[in-house]
PDB file of C-alpha atoms in Angstrom:
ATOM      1  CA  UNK D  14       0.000   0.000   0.000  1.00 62.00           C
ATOM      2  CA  UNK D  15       2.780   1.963  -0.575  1.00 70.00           C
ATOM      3  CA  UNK D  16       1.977   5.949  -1.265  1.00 92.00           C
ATOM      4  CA  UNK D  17       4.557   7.317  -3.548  1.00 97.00           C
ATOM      5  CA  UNK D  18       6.918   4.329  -5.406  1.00 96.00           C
ATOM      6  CA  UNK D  19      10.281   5.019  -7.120  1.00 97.00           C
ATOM      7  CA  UNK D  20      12.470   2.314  -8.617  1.00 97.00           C
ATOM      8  CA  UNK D  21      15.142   1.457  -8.353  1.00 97.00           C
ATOM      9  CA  UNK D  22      15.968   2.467  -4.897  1.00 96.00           C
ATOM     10  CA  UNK D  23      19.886   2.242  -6.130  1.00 97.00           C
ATOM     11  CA  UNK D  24      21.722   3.149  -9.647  1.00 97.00           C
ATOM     12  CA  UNK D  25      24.678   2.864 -10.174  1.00 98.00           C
ATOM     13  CA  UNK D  26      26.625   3.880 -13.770  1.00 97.00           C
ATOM     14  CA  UNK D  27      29.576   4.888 -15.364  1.00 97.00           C
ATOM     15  CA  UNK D  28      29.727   8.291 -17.143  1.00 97.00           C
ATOM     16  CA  UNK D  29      28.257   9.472 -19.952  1.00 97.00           C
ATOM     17  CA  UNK D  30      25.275   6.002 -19.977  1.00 98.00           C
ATOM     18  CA  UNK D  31      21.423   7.332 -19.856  1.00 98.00           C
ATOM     19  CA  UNK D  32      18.928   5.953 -17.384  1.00 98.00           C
ATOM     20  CA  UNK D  33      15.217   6.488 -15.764  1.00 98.00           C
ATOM     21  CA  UNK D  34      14.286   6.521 -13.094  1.00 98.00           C
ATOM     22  CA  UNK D  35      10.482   5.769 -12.661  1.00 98.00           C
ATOM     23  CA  UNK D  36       8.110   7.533 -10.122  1.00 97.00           C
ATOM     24  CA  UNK D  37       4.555   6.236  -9.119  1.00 97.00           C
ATOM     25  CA  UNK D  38       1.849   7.242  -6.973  1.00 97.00           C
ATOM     26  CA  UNK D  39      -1.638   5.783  -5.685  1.00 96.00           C
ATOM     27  CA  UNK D  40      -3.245   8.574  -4.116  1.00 95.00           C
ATOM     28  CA  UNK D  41      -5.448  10.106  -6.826  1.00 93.00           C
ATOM     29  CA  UNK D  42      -3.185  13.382  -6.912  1.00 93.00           C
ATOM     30  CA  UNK D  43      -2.814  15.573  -9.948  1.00 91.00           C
ATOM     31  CA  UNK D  44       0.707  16.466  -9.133  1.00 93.00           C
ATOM     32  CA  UNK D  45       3.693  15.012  -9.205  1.00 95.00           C
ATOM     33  CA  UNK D  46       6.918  16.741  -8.502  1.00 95.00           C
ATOM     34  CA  UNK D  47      11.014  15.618  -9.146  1.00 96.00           C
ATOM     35  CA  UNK D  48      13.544  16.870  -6.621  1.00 96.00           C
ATOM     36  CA  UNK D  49      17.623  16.176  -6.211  1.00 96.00           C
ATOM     37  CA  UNK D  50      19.145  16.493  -3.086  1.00 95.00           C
ATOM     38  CA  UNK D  51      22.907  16.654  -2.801  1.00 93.00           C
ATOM     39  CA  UNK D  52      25.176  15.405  -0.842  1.00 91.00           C
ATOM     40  CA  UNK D  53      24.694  18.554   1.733  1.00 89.00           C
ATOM     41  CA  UNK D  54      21.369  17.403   1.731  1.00 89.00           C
ATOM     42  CA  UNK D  55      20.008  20.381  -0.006  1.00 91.00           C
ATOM     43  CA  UNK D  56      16.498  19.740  -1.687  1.00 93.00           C
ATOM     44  CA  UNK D  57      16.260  21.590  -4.831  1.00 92.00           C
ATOM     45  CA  UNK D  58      13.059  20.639  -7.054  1.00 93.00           C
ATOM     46  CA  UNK D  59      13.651  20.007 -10.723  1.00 94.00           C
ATOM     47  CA  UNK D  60      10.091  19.474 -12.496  1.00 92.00           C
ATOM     48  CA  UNK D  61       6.561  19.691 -11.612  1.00 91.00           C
ATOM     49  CA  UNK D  62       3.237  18.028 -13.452  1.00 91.00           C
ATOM     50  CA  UNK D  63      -0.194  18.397 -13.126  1.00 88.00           C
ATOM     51  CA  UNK D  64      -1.899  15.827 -14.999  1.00 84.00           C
ATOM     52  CA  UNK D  65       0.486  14.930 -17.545  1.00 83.00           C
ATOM     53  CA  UNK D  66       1.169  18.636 -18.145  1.00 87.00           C
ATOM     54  CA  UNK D  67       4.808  19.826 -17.023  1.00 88.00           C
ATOM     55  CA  UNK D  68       4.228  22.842 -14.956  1.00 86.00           C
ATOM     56  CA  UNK D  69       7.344  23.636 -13.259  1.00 84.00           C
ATOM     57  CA  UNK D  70      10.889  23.371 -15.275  1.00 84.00           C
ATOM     58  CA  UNK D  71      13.509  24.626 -13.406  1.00 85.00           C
ATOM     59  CA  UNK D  72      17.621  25.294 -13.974  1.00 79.00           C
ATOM     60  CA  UNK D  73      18.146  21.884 -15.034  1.00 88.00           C
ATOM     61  CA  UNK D  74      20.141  20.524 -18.221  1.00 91.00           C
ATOM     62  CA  UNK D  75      18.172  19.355 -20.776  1.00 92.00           C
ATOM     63  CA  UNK D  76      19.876  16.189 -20.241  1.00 96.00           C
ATOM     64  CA  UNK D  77      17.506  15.641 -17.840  1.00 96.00           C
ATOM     65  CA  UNK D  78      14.064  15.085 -19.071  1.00 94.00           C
ATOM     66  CA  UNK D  79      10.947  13.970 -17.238  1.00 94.00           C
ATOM     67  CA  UNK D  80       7.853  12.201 -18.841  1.00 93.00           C
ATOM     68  CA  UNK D  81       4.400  11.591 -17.606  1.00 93.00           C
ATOM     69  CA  UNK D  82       2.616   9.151 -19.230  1.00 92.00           C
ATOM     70  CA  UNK D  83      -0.626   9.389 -16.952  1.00 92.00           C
ATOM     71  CA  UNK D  84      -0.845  11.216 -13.601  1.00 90.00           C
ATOM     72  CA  UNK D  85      -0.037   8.667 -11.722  1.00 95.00           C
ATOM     73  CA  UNK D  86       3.190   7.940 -13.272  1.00 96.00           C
ATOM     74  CA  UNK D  87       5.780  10.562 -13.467  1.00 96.00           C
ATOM     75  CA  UNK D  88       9.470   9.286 -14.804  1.00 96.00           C
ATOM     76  CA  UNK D  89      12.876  10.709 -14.888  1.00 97.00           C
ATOM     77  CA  UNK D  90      15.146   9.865 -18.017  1.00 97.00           C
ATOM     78  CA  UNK D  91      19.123  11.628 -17.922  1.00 97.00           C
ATOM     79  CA  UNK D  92      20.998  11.325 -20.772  1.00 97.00           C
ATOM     80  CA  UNK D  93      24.884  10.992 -20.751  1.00 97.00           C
ATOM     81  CA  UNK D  94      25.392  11.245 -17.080  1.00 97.00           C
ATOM     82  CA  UNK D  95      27.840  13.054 -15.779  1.00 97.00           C
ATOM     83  CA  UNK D  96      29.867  12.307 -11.852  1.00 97.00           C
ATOM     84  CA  UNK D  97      27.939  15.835 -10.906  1.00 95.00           C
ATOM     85  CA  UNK D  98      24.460  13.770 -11.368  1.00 96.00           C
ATOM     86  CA  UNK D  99      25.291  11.854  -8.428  1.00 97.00           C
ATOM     87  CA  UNK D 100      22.597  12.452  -5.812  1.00 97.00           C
ATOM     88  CA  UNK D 101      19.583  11.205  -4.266  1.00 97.00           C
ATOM     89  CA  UNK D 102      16.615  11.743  -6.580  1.00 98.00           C
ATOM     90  CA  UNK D 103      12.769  12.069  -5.093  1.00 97.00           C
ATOM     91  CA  UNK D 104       9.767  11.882  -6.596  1.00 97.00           C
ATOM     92  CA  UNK D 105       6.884  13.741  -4.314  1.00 96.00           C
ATOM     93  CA  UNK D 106       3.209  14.158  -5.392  1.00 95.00           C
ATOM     94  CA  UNK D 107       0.437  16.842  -3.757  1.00 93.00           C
ATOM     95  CA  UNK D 108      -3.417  16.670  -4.056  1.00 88.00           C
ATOM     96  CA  UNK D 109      -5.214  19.378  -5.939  1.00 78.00           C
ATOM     97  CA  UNK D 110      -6.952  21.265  -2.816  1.00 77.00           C
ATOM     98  CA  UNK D 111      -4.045  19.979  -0.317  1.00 79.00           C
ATOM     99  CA  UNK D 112      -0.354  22.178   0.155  1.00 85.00           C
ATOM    100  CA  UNK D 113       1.433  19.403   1.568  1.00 91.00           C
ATOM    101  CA  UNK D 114       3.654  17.016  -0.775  1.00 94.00           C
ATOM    102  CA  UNK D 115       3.981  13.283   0.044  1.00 95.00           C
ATOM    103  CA  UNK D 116       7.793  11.887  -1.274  1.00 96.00           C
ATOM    104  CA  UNK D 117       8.910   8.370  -2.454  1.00 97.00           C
ATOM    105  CA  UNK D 118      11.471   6.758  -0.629  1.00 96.00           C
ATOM    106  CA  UNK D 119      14.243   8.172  -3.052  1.00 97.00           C
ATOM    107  CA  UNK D 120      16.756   7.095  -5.643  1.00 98.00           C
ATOM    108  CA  UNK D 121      20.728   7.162  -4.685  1.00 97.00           C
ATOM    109  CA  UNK D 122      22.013   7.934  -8.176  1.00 98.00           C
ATOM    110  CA  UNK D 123      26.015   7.423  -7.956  1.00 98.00           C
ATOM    111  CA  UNK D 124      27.731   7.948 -11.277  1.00 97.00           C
ATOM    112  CA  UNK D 125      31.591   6.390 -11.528  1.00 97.00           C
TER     113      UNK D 125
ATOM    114  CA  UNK N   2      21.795  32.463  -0.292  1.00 34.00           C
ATOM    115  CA  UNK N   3      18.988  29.735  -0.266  1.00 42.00           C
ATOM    116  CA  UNK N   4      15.573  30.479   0.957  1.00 57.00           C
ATOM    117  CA  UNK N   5      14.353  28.383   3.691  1.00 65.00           C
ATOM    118  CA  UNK N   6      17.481  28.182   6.663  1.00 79.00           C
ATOM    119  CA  UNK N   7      17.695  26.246   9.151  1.00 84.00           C
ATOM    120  CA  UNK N   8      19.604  26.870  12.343  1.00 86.00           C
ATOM    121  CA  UNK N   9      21.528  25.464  13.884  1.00 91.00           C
ATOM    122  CA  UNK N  10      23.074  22.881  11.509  1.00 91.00           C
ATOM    123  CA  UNK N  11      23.052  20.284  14.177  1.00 94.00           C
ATOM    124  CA  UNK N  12      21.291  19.706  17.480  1.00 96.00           C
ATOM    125  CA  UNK N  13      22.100  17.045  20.102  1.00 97.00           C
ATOM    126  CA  UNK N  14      19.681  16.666  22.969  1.00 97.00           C
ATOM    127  CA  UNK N  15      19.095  13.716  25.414  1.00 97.00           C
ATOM    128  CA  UNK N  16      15.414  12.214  25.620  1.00 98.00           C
ATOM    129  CA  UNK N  17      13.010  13.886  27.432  1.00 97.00           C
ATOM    130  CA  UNK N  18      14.313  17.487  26.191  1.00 98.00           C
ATOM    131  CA  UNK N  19      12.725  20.076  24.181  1.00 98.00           C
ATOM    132  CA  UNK N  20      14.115  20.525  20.357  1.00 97.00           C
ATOM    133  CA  UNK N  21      13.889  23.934  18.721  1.00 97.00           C
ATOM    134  CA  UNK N  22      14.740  24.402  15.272  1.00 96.00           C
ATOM    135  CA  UNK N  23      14.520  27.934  13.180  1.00 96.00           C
ATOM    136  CA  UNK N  24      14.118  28.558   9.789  1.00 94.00           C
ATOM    137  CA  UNK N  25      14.726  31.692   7.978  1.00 95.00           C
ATOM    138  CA  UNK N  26      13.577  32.941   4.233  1.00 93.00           C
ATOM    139  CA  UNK N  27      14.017  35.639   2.073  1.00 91.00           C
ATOM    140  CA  UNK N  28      10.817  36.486   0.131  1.00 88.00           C
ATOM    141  CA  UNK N  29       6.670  36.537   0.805  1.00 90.00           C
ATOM    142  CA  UNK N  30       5.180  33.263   1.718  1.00 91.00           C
ATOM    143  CA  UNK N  31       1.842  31.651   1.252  1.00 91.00           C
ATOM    144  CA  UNK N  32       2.550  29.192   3.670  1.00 93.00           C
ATOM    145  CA  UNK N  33       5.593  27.395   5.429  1.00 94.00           C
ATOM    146  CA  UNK N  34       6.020  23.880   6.155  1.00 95.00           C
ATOM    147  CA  UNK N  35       7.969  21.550   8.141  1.00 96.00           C
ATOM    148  CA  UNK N  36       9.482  17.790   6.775  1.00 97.00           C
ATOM    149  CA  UNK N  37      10.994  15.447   8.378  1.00 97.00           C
ATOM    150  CA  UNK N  38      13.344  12.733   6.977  1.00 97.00           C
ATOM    151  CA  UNK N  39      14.656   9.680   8.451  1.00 96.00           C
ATOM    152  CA  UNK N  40      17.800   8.613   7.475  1.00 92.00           C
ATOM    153  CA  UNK N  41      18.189   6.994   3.804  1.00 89.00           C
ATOM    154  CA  UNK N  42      14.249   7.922   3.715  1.00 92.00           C
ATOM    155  CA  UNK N  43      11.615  10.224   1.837  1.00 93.00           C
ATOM    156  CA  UNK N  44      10.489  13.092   3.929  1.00 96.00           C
ATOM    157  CA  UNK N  45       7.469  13.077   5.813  1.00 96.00           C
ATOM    158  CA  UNK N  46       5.068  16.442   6.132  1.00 96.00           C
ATOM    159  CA  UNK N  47       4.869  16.607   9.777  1.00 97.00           C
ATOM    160  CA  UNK N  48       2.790  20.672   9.870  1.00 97.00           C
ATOM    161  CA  UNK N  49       1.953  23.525   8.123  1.00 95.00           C
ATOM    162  CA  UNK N  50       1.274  26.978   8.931  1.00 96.00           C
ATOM    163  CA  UNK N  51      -0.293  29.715   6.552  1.00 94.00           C
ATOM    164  CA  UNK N  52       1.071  33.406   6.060  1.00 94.00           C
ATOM    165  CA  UNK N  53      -1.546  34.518   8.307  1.00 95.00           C
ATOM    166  CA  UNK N  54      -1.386  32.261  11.375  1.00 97.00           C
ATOM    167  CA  UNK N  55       1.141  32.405  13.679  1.00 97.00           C
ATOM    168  CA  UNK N  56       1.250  29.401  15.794  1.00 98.00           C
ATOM    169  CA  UNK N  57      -0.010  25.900  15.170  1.00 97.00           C
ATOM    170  CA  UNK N  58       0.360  22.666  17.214  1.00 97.00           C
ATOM    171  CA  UNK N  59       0.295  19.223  16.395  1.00 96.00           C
ATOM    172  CA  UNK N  60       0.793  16.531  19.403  1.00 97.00           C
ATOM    173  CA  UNK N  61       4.584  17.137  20.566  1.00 98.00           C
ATOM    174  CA  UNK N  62       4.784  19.961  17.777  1.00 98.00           C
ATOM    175  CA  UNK N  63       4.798  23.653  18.029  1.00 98.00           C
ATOM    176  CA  UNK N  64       5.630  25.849  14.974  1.00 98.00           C
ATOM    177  CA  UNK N  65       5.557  29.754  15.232  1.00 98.00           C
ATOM    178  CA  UNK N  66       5.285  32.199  11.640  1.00 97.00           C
ATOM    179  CA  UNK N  67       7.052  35.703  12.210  1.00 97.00           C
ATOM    180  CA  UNK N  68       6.111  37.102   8.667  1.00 96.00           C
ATOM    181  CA  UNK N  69       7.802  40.366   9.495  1.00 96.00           C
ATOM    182  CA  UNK N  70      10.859  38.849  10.652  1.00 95.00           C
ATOM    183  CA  UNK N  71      10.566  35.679   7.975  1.00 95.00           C
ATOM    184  CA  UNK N  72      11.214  33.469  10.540  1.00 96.00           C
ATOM    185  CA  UNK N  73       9.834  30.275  11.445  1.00 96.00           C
ATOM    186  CA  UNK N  74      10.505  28.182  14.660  1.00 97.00           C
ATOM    187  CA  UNK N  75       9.747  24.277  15.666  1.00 97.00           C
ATOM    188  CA  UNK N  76       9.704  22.785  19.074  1.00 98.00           C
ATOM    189  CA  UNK N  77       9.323  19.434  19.749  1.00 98.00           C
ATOM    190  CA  UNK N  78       8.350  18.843  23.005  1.00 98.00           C
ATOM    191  CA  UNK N  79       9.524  15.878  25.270  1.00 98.00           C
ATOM    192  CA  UNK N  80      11.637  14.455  22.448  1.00 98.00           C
ATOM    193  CA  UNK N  81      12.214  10.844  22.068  1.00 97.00           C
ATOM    194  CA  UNK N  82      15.318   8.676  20.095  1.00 97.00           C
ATOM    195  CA  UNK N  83      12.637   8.228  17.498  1.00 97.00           C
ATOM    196  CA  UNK N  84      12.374  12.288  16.734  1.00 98.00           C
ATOM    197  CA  UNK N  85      16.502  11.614  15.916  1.00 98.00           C
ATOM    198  CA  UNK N  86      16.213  12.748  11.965  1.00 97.00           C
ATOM    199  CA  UNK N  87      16.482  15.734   9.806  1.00 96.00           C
ATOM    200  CA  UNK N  88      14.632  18.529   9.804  1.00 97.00           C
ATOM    201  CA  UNK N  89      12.852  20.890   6.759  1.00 96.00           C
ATOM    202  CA  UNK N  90      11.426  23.920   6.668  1.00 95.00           C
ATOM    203  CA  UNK N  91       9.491  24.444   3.545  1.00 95.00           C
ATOM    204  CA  UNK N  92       8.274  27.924   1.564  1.00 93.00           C
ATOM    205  CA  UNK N  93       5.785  28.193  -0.800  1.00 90.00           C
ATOM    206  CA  UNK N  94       5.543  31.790  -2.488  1.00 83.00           C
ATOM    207  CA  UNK N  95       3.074  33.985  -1.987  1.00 75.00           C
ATOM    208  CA  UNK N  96       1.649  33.306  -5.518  1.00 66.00           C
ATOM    209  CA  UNK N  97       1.770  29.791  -5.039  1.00 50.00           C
ATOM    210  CA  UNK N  98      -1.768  28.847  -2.794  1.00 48.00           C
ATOM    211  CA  UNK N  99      -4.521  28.469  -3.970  1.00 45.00           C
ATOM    212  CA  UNK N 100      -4.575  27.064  -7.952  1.00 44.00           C
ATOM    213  CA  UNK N 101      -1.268  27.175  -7.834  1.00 51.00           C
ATOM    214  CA  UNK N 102       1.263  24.277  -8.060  1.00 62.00           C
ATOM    215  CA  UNK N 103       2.602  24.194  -5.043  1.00 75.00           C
ATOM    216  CA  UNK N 104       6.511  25.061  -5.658  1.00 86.00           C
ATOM    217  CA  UNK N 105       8.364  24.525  -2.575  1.00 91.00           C
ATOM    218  CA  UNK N 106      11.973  26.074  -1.691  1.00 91.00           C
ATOM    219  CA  UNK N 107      14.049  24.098   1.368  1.00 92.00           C
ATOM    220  CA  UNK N 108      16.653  24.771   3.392  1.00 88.00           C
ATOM    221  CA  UNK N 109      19.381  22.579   3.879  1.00 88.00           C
ATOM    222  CA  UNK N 110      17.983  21.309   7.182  1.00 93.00           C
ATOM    223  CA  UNK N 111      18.711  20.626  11.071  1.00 95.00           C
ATOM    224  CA  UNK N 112      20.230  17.539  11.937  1.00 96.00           C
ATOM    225  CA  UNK N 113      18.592  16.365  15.213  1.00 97.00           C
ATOM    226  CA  UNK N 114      20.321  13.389  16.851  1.00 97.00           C
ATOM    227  CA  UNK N 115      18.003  12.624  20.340  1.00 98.00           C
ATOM    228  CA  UNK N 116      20.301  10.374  22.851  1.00 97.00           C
ATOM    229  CA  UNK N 117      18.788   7.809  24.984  1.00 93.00           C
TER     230      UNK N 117
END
């Protein structure tokens, strides 16, 4: 009965491969949200959809590109990763009349 | 500088003791909210508290809103080893209630490690 879902939980790559990461969530929201957070544990969010629609884009490479292919399903693909990808990756969703974001457990991203 | 601060970096306590952690930001807020994550874990919305309220509780959890100062503050009360975790303080602009989206700006956190 898990909330918010991401697989895998680990990934580890060399430099310069492209993977996903995928994101899902059973709780009816509209939203789904992508955040990185570094090894100083600062949370920075990277993309935001609301039903399938990318919202928010923020400072991010366009190596980086998120997909939604419903709104319960939000995934992350990167393109020739670089060691500066490394990080922990959440997905978070947020209902439509709620402020509070729920987050999936994470993905450690480590690129060698 | 980041918006959302947290102060002080790292806070070690023994059980039983309160826990206060502030958080600091930089522009207008609809509301501010406070996440906890355990570690290797997602975070966990423990509170919120609009632009116009200034104090909220929730069981062991006080949070105060200084909008003029753009300050925030949580207590936990009577902490336990299972409080030990990080702690986030949350912004979302002041355009962002409502039918907005919901953008929200952390700090980097307070590290609270609660001894036995």
């Amino acid at each position: 009965d898990t909330a918010v879902s991401q697989t895998p939980k680990y990934l580890v790559t060399q430099m310069g491969n492209d993977k996903s990461i995928k994101c899902e969530q059973n709780l009816g929201h509209d939203t789904m949200y992508w955040y990185k957070q570094d090894s100083k544990k600062f949370l920075k969010i990277m993309f935001s959809y609301n039903n399938k629609e990318l919202i928010i884009n923020e400072t991010v490479p366009n190596r980086f590109s998120p997909k939604s292919p419903d709104k319960a399903h939000l995934n992350l693909h990167i393109n020739s990763l670089e060691l500066g990808d490394s990080a922990v990756y959440f997905c978070a969703s947020r209902g439509l009349a709620a402020r509070e974001q729920y987050f999936g457990p994470g993905t450690r991203l480590t690129v060698t | 500088s980041q918006q959302g601060e947290e102060d002080p970096q790292a806070l070690s306590i023994q059980e039983g003791e309160n826990a206060t952690m502030n958080c600091s930001y930089k522009t207008s807020i609809n509301n501010l909210q406070w996440y906890r994550q355990n570690s290797g874990r997602g975070l966990v919305h423990l509170i919120l508290i609009r632009s116009n309220e200034r104090e909220k509780h929730s069981g062991r959890l006080r949070v105060t809103l200084d909008t003029s100062k753009k300050s925030s503050s949580l207590l936990i009360t009577a902490s336990r080893a299972a409080d030990t975790a990080s702690y986030f303080c949350a912004t979302a602009g002041a355009n962002a209630g409502g039918t907005s989206y919901g953008k929200l700006t952390f700090g980097q956190g307070t590290i609270l490690t609660v001894h036995p």
